[in-house]
mmCIF file of C-alpha atoms in Angstrom:
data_model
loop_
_atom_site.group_PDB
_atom_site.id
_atom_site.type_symbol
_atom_site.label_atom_id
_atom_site.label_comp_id
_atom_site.label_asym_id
_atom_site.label_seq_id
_atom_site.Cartn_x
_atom_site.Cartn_y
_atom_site.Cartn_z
ATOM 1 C CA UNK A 120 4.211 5.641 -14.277
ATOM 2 C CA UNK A 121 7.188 4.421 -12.317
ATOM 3 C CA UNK A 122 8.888 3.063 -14.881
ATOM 4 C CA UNK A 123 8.858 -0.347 -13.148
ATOM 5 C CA UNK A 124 6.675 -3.080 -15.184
ATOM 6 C CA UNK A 125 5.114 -6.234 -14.165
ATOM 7 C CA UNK A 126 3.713 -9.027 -15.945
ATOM 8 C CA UNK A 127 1.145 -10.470 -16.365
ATOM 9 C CA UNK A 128 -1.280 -8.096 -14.375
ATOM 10 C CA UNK A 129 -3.599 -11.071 -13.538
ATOM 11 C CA UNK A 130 -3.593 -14.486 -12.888
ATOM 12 C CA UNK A 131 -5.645 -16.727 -12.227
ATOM 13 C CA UNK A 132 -4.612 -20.170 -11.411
ATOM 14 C CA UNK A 133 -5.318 -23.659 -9.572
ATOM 15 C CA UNK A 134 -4.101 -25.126 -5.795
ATOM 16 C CA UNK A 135 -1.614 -26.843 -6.338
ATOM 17 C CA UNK A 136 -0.047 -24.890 -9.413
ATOM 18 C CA UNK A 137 3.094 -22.787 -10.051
ATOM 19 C CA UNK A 138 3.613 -19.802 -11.726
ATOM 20 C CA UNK A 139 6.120 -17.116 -12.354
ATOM 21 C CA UNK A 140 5.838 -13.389 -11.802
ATOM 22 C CA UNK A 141 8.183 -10.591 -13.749
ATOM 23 C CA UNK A 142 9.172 -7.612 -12.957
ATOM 24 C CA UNK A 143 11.566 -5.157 -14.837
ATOM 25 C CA UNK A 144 13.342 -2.645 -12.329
ATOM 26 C CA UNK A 145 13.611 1.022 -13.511
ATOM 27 C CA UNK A 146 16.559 1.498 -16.350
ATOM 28 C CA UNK A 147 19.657 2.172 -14.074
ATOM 29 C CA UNK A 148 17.837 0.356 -10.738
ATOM 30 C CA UNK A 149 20.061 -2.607 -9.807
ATOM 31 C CA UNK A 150 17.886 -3.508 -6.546
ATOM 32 C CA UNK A 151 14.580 -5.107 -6.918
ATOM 33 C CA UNK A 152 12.238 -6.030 -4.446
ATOM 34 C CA UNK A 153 9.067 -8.293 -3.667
ATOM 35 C CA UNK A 154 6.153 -7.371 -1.366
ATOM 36 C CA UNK A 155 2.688 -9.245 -1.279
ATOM 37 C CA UNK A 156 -0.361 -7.631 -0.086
ATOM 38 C CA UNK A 157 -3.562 -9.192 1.316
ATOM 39 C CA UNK A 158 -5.875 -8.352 3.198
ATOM 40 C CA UNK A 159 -5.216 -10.231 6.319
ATOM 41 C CA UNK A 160 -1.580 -9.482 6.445
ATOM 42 C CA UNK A 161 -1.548 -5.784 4.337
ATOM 43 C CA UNK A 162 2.307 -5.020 3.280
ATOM 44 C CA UNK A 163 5.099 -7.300 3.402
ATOM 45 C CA UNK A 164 8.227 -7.740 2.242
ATOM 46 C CA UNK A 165 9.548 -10.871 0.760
ATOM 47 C CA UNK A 166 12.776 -10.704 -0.739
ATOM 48 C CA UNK A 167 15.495 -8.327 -1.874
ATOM 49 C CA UNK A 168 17.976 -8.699 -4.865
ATOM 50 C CA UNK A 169 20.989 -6.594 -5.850
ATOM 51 C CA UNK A 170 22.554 -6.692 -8.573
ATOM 52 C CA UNK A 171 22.041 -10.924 -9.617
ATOM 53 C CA UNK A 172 22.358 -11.532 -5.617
ATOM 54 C CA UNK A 173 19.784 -11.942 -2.737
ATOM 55 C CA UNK A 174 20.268 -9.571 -0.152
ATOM 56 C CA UNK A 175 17.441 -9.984 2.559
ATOM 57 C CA UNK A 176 14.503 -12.455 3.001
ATOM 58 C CA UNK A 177 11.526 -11.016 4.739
ATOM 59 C CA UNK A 178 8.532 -13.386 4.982
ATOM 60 C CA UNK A 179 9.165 -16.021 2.209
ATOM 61 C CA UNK A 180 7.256 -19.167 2.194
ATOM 62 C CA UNK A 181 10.123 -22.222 1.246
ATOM 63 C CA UNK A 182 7.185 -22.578 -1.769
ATOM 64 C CA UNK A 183 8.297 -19.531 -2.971
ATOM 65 C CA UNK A 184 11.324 -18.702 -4.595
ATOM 66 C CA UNK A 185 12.932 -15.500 -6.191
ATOM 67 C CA UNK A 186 16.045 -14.797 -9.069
ATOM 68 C CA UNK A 187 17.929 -11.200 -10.771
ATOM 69 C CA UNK A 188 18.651 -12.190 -13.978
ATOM 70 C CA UNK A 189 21.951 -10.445 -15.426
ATOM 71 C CA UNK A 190 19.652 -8.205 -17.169
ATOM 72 C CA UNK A 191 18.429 -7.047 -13.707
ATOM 73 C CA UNK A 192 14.436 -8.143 -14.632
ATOM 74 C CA UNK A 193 13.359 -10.867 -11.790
ATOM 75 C CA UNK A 194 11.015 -13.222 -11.519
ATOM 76 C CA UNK A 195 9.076 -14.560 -8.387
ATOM 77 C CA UNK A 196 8.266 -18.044 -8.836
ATOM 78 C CA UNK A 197 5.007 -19.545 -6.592
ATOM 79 C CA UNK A 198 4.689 -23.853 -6.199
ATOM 80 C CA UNK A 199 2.098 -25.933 -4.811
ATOM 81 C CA UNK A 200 -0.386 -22.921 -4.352
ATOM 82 C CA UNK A 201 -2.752 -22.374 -1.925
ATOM 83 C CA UNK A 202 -6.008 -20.056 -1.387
ATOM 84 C CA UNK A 203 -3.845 -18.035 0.931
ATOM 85 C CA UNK A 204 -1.684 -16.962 -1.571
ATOM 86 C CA UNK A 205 -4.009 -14.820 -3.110
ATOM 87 C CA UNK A 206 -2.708 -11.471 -3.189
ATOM 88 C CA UNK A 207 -1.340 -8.956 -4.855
ATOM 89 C CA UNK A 208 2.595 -8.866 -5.750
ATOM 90 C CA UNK A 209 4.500 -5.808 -6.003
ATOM 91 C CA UNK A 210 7.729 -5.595 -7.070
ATOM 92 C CA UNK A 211 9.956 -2.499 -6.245
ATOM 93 C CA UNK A 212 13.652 -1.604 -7.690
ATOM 94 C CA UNK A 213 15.838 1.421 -6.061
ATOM 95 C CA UNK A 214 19.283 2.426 -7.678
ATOM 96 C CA UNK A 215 20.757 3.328 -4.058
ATOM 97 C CA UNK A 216 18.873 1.260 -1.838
ATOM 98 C CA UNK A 217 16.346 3.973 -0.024
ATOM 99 C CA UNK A 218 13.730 5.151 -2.701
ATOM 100 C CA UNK A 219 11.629 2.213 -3.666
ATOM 101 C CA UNK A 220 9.558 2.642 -7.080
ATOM 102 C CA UNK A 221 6.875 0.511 -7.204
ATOM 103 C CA UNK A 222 4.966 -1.500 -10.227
ATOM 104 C CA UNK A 223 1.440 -1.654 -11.205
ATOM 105 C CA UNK A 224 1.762 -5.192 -9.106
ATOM 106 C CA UNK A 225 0.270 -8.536 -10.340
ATOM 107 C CA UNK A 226 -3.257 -10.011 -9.185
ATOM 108 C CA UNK A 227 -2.610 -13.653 -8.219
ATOM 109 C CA UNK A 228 -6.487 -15.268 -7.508
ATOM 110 C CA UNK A 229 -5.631 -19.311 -6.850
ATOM 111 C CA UNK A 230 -8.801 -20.931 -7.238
ATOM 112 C CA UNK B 243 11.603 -5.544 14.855
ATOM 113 C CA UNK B 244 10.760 -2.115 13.701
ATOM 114 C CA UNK B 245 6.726 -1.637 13.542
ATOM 115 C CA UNK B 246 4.701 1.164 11.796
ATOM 116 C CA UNK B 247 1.494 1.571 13.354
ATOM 117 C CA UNK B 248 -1.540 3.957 11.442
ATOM 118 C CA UNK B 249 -3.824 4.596 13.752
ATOM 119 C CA UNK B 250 -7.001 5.397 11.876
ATOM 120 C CA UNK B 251 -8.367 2.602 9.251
ATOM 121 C CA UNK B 252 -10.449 4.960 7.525
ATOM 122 C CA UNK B 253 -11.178 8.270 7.635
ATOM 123 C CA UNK B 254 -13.503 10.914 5.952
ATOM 124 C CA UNK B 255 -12.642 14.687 5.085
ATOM 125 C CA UNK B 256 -14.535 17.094 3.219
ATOM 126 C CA UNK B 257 -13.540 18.136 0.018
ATOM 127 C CA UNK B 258 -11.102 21.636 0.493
ATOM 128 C CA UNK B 259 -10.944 20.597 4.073
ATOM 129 C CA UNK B 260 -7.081 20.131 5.933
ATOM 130 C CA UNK B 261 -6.366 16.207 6.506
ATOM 131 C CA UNK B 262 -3.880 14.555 8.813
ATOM 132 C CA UNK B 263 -2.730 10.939 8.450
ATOM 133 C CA UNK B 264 -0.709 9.630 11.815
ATOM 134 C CA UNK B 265 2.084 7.633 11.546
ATOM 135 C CA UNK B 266 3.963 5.699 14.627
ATOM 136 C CA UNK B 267 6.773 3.623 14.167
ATOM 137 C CA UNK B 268 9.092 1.863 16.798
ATOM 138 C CA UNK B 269 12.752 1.450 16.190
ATOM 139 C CA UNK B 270 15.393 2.468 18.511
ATOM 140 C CA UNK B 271 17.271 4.788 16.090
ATOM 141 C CA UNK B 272 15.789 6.542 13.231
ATOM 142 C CA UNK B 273 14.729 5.029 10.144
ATOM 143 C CA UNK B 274 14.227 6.282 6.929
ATOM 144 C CA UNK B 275 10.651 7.279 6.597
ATOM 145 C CA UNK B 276 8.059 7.417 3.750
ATOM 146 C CA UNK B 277 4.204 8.014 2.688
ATOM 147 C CA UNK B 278 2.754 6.526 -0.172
ATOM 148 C CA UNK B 279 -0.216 6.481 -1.744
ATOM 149 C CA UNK B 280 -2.327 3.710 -3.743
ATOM 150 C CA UNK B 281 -5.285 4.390 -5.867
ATOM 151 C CA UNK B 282 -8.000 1.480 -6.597
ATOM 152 C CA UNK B 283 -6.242 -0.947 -9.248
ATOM 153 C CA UNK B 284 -2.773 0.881 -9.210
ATOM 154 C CA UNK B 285 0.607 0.397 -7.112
ATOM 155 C CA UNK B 286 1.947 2.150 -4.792
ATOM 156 C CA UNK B 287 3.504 5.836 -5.576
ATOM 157 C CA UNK B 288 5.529 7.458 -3.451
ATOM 158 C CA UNK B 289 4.175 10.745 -2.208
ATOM 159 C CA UNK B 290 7.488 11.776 -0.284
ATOM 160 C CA UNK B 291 10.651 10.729 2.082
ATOM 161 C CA UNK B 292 12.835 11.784 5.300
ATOM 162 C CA UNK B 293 15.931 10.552 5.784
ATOM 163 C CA UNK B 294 17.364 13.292 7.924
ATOM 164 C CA UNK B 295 18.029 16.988 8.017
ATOM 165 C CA UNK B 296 14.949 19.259 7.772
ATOM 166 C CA UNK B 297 11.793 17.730 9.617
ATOM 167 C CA UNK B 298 9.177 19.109 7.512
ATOM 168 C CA UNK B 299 9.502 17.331 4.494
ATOM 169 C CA UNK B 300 7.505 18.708 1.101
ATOM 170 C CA UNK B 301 6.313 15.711 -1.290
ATOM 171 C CA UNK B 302 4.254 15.618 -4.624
ATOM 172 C CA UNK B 303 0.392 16.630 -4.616
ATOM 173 C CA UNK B 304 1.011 18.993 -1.868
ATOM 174 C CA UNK B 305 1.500 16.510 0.788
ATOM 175 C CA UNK B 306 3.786 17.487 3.465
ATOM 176 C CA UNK B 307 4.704 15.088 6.562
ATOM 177 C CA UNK B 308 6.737 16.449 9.876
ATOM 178 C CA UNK B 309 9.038 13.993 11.490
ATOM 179 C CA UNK B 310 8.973 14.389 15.328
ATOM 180 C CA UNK B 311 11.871 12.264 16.862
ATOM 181 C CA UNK B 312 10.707 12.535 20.349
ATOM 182 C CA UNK B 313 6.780 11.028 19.453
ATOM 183 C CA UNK B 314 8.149 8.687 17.243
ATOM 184 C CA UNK B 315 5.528 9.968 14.034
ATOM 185 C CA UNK B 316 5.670 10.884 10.728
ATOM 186 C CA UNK B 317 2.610 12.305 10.048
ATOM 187 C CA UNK B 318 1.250 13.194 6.738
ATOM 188 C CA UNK B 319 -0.623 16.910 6.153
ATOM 189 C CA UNK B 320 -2.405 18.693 3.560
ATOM 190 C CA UNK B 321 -4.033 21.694 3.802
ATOM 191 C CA UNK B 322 -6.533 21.436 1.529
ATOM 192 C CA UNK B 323 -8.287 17.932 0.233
ATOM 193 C CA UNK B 324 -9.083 17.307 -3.467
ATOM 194 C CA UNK B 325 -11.162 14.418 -4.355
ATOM 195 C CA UNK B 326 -8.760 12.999 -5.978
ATOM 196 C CA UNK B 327 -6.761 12.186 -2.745
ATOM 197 C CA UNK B 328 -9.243 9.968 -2.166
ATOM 198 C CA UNK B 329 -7.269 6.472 -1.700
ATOM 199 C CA UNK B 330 -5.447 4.204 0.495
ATOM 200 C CA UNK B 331 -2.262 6.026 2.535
ATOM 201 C CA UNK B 332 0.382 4.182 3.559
ATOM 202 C CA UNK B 333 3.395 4.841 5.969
ATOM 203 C CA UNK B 334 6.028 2.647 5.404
ATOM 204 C CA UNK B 335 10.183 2.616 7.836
ATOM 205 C CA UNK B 336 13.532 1.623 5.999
ATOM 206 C CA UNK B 337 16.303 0.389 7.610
ATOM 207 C CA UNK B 338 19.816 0.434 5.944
ATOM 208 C CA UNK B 339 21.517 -2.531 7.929
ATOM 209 C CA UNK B 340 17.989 -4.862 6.989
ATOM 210 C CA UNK B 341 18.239 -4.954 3.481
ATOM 211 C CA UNK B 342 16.294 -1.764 3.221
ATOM 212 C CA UNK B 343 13.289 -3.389 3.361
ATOM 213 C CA UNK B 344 10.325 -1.571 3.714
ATOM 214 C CA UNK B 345 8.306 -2.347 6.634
ATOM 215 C CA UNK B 346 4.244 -0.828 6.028
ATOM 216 C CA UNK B 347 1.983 0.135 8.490
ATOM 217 C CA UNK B 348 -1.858 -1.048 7.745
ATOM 218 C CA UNK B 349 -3.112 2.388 5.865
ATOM 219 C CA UNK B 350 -5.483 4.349 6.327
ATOM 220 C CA UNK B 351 -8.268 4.635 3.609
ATOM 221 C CA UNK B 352 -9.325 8.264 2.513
ATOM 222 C CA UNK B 353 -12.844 9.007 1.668
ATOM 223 C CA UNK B 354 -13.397 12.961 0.317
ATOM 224 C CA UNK B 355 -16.952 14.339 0.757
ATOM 225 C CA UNK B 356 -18.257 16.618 -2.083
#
């Protein structure tokens, strides 16, 4: 367990819906990170926050948007879905930026 | 942009056999580098790190990795295979001035013969 917790595990939604994704870094973690995995494009990153502010953008679709709440849990919100956004989401926290911890990840199936 | 290449998709080792997982990356200086492994259904744990010093790193499970600057690999060793290291590997380069993003390479899926 990596102390890091995501919610819900799974979800299963239509095109054309949003949802939200939530992650909880590690107690003391300030930086959280997204990643998405599928199977055409394995690993990648999507965003970084740090402490309530973004810090990097990897490869985030404009339908997607991130926030750090001041209690440090984020949330990854996902609009006007599409098949190709089935995937997995991890989130990651670090408290100094190098060690990433890693959730259990959610298990987004648009339908 | 930095890229981590594993070369082997899958591979198979017999149980109490030695196993080596390769690990390329290019970058022009040296990254932070680290292994981690994902079982069917779970996240991603992280099995060990280099960030500089010592080459020969030790992780958890018995993994070690060796950093060699001059092949540009961080490959992952372990001298003796349980079957339960079977699962998917993945090598994975940090940079501090992008965020610290993690950039993956594909894995490499472990199968362990009886």
């Amino acid at each position: 367990d990596s102390g890091v917790t995501q919610t819900p595990k799974h979800l299963i939604t239509a095109t054309g819906q949003r949802v939200t994704l939530r992650c909880s870094p590690r107690s003391g973690d300030l930086s959280v990170y997204w990643y998405q995995q599928s199977l055409d494009q394995g690993l990648q990153f999507l965003i970084h926050y740090y402490n309530g502010e973004e810090r990097a953008k990897g490869n985030i679709l404009e339908r997607f948007s991130a926030q750090q709440f001041p209690d440090l849990h984020s949330e990854l919100n996902l609009s006007s879905l599409e098949l190709g956004d089935s995937a997995l989401y991890f989130c990651a926290s670090s408290v100094d930026n190098y060690e990433q911890y890693f959730g259990p990840g959610t298990r987004l199936t648009v339908t | 942009a930095q890229s981590v290449t594993q070369p082997d998709i899958h591979i198979t080792v017999s149980e109490g056999a030695s196993l080596e997982l390769r690990c390329n990356y290019s970058y022009g200086a040296t990254p932070y580098l680290f292994w981690y492994v994902q079982s069917p259904g779970q996240g991603l744990q992280l099995l060990l790190k280099y960030f500089s010093g010592d080459t020969l790193v030790q992780g958890i499970k018995g993994f070690e990795a060796e950093f060699k600057r001059s092949q540009s690999s961080f490959n992952l060793r372990k001298p003796s295979v349980h079957w339960s290291d079977a699962a998917e590997y993945f090598c994975a380069v940090g940079l501090n001035n992008a965020g610290n993003m993690l950039t993956f390479g594909g894995g490499t899926r472990l199968m362990v013969k009886p």
